[in-house]
Each structure stands twice: as structure tokens, then as C-alpha cells.
PDB file of C-alpha atoms in Angstrom:
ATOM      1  CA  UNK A  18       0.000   0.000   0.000  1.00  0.00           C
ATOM      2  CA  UNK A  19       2.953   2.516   1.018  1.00  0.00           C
ATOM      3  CA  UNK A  20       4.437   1.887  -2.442  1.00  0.00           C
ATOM      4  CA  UNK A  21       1.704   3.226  -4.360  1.00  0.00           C
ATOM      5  CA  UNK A  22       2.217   1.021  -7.145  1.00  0.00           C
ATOM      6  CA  UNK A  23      -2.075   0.530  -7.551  1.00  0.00           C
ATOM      7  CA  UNK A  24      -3.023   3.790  -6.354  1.00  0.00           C
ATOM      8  CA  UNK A  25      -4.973   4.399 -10.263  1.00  0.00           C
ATOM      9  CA  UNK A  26      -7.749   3.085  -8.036  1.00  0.00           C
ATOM     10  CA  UNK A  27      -8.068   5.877  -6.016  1.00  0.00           C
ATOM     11  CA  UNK A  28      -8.316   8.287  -8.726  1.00  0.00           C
ATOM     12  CA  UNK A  29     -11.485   6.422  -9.972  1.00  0.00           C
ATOM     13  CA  UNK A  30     -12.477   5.926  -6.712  1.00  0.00           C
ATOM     14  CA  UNK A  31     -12.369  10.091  -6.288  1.00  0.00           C
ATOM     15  CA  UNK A  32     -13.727  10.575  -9.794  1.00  0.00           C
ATOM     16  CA  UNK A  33     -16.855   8.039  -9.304  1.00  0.00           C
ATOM     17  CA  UNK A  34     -17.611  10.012  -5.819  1.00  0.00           C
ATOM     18  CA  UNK A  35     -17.793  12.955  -8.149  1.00  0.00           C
ATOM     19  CA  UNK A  36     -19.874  12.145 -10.458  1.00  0.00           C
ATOM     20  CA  UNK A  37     -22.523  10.474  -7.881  1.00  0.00           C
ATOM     21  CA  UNK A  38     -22.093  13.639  -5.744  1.00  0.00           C
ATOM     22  CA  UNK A  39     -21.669  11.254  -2.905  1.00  0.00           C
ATOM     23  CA  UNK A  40     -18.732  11.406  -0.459  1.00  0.00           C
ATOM     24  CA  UNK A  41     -15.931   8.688   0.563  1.00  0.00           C
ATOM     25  CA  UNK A  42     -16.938   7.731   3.948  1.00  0.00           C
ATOM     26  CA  UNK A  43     -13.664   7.211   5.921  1.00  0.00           C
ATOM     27  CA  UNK A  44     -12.260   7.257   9.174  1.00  0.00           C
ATOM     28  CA  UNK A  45      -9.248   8.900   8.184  1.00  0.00           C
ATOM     29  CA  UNK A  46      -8.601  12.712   8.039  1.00  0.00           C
ATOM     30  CA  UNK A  47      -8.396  14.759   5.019  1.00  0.00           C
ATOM     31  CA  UNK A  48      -4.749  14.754   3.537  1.00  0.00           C
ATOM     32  CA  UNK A  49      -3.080  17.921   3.864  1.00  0.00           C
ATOM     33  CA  UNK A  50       0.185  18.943   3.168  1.00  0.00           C
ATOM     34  CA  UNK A  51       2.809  17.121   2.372  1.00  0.00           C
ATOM     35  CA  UNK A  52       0.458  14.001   3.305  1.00  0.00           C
ATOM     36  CA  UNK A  53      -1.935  15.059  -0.058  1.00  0.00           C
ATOM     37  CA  UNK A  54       1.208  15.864  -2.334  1.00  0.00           C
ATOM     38  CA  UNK A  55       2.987  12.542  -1.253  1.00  0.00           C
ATOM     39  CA  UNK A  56      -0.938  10.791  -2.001  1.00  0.00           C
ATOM     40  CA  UNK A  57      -1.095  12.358  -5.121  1.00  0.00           C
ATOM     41  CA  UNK A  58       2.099  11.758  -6.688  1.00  0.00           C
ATOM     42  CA  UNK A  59       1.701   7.799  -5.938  1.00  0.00           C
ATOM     43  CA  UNK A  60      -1.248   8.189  -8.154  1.00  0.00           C
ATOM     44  CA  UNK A  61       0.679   9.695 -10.862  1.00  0.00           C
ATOM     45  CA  UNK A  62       3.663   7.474 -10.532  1.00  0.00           C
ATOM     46  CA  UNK A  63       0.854   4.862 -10.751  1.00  0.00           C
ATOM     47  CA  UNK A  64      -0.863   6.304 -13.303  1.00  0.00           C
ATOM     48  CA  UNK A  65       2.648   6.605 -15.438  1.00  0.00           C
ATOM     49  CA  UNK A  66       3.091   2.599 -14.436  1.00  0.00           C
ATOM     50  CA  UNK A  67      -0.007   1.517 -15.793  1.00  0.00           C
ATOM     51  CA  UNK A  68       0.162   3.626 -19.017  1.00  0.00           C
ATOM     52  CA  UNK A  69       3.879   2.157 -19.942  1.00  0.00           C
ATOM     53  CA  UNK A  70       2.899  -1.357 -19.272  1.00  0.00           C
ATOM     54  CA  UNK A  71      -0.183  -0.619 -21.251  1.00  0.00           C
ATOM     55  CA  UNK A  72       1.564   0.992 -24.133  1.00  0.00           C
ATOM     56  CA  UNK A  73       4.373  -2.051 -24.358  1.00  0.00           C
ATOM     57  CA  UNK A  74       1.871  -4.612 -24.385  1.00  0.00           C
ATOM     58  CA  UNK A  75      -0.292  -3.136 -27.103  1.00  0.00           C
ATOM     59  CA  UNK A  76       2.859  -2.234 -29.177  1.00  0.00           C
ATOM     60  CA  UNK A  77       3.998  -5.975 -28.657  1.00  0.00           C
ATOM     61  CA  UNK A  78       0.729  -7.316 -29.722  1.00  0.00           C
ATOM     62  CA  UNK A  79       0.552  -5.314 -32.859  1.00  0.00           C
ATOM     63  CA  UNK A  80       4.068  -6.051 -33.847  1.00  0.00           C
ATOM     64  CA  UNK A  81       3.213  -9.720 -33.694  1.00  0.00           C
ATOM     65  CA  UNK A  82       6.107  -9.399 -31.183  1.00  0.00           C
ATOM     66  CA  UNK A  83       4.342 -12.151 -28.579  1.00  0.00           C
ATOM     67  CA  UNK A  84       3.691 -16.005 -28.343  1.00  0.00           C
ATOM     68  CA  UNK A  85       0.281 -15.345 -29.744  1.00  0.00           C
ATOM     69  CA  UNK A  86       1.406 -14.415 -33.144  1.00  0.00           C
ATOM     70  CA  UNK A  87       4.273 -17.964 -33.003  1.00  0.00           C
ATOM     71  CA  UNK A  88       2.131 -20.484 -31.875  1.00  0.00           C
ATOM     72  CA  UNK A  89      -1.645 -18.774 -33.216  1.00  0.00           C
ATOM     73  CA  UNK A  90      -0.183 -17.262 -36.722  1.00  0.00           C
ATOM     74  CA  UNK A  91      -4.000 -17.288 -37.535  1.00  0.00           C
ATOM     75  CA  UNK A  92      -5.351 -14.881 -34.662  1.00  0.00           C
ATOM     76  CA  UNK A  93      -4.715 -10.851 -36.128  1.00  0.00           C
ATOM     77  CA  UNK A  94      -3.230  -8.544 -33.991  1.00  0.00           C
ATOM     78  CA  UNK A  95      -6.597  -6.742 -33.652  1.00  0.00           C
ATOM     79  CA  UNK A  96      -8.054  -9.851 -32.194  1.00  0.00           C
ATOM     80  CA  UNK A  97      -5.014 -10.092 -30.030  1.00  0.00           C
ATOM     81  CA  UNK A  98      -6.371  -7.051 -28.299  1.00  0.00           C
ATOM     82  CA  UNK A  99      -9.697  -7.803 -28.382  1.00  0.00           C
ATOM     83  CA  UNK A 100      -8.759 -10.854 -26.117  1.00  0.00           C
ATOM     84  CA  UNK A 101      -6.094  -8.902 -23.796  1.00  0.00           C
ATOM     85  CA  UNK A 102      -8.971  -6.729 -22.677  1.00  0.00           C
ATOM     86  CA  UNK A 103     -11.284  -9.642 -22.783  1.00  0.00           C
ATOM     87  CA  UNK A 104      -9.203 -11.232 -20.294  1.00  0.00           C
ATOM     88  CA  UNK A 105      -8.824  -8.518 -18.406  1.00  0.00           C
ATOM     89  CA  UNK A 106     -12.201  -7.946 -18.314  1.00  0.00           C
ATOM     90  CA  UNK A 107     -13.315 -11.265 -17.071  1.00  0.00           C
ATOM     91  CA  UNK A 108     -10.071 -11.885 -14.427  1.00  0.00           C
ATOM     92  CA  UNK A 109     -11.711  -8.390 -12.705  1.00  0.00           C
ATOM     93  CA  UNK A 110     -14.632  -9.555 -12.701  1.00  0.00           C
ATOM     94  CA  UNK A 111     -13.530 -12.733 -11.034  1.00  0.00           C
ATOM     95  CA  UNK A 112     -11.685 -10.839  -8.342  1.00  0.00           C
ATOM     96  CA  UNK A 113     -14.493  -8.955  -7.463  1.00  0.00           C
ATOM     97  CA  UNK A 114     -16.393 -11.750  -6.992  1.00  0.00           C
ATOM     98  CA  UNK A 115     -14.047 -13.348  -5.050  1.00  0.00           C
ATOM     99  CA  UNK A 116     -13.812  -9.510  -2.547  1.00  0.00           C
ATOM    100  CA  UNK A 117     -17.902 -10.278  -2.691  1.00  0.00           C
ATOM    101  CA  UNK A 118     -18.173 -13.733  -1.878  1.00  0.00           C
ATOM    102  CA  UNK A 119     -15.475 -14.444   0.637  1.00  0.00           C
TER     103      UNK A 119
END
């Protein structure tokens, strides 16, 4: 948590409280300071994170640069990506059942 390596959740966390007008009920203070700057610049480094890894897998995938492209020569690079966020897609919604179940 300290790290701030998957603090991009916050940010949509603080944009969807926004948009609903509703606000995050915590027991923490408000960050302040040093406290906010230090908050918001783990969201930017993870922000940064996330955006590199994204870009280097999607140029990968469209330069035929992965296993998909070897051992699937048939799959396009477009349906590549289609399945990445497919993937994605479905392994979130798997670990949110799994934060709603157990």
C-alpha cells in the first residue's frame, strides 16, 4: 500500500464520488500537506506505471512481437487485443467476486 504502485484506483475511486455527488466515507482525516502531495504523486507514478505497461503490451501485440502471433499465426493482432482486454475484463470480474463472496 505505502508503495503506491495501484493507487490508479483511487483516482477512480475520487472521480466516481464525483460524479454520484456522494462522499468517501472514511475514518481517516483529510490529507493535507505534504500528506496530499505525497498521495497524489503515488497516483501519478501509478498512473505513469499503468500507461507504460499498457503501451508495451499493445505495441507488442501489434508487432506480432508475442507467443500469440508464433504459436496462433491465424489470430490478427486486432483480435489479439480484443482478447487482452477480454481477459482482463473477465479476471476483474472474477476478483471482485471473489472480494464479494469471501
Amino acid at each position: 500500500e505505502f508503495s503506491g504502485i495501484m493507487h490508479s484506483s483511487y483516482l477512480i475511486q475520487n472521480i466516481l464520488s464525483a460524479v454520484s455527488g456522494k462522499p468517501i466515507q472514511t475514518n481517516e482525516e483529510p490529507k493535507t500537506g505534504m500528506t496530499f502531495a505525497f498521495f497524489w504523486g503515488r497516483v501519478l507514478m501509478s498512473l505513469a506505471i499503468l500507461g507504460f505497461c499498457l503501451a508495451v503490451t499493445l505495441v507488442a501485440l501489434f508487432n506480432g512481437q508475442t507467443s500469440v502471433s508464433v504459436k496462433y499465426p491465424s489470430i490478427s493482432p486486432g483480435l489479439s487485443v480484443f482478447l487482452l482486454f477480454f481477459f482482463m475484463a473477465v479476471v476483474g470480474m472474477l476478483e471482485g467476486m471473489q472480494i464479494a463472496f469471501f
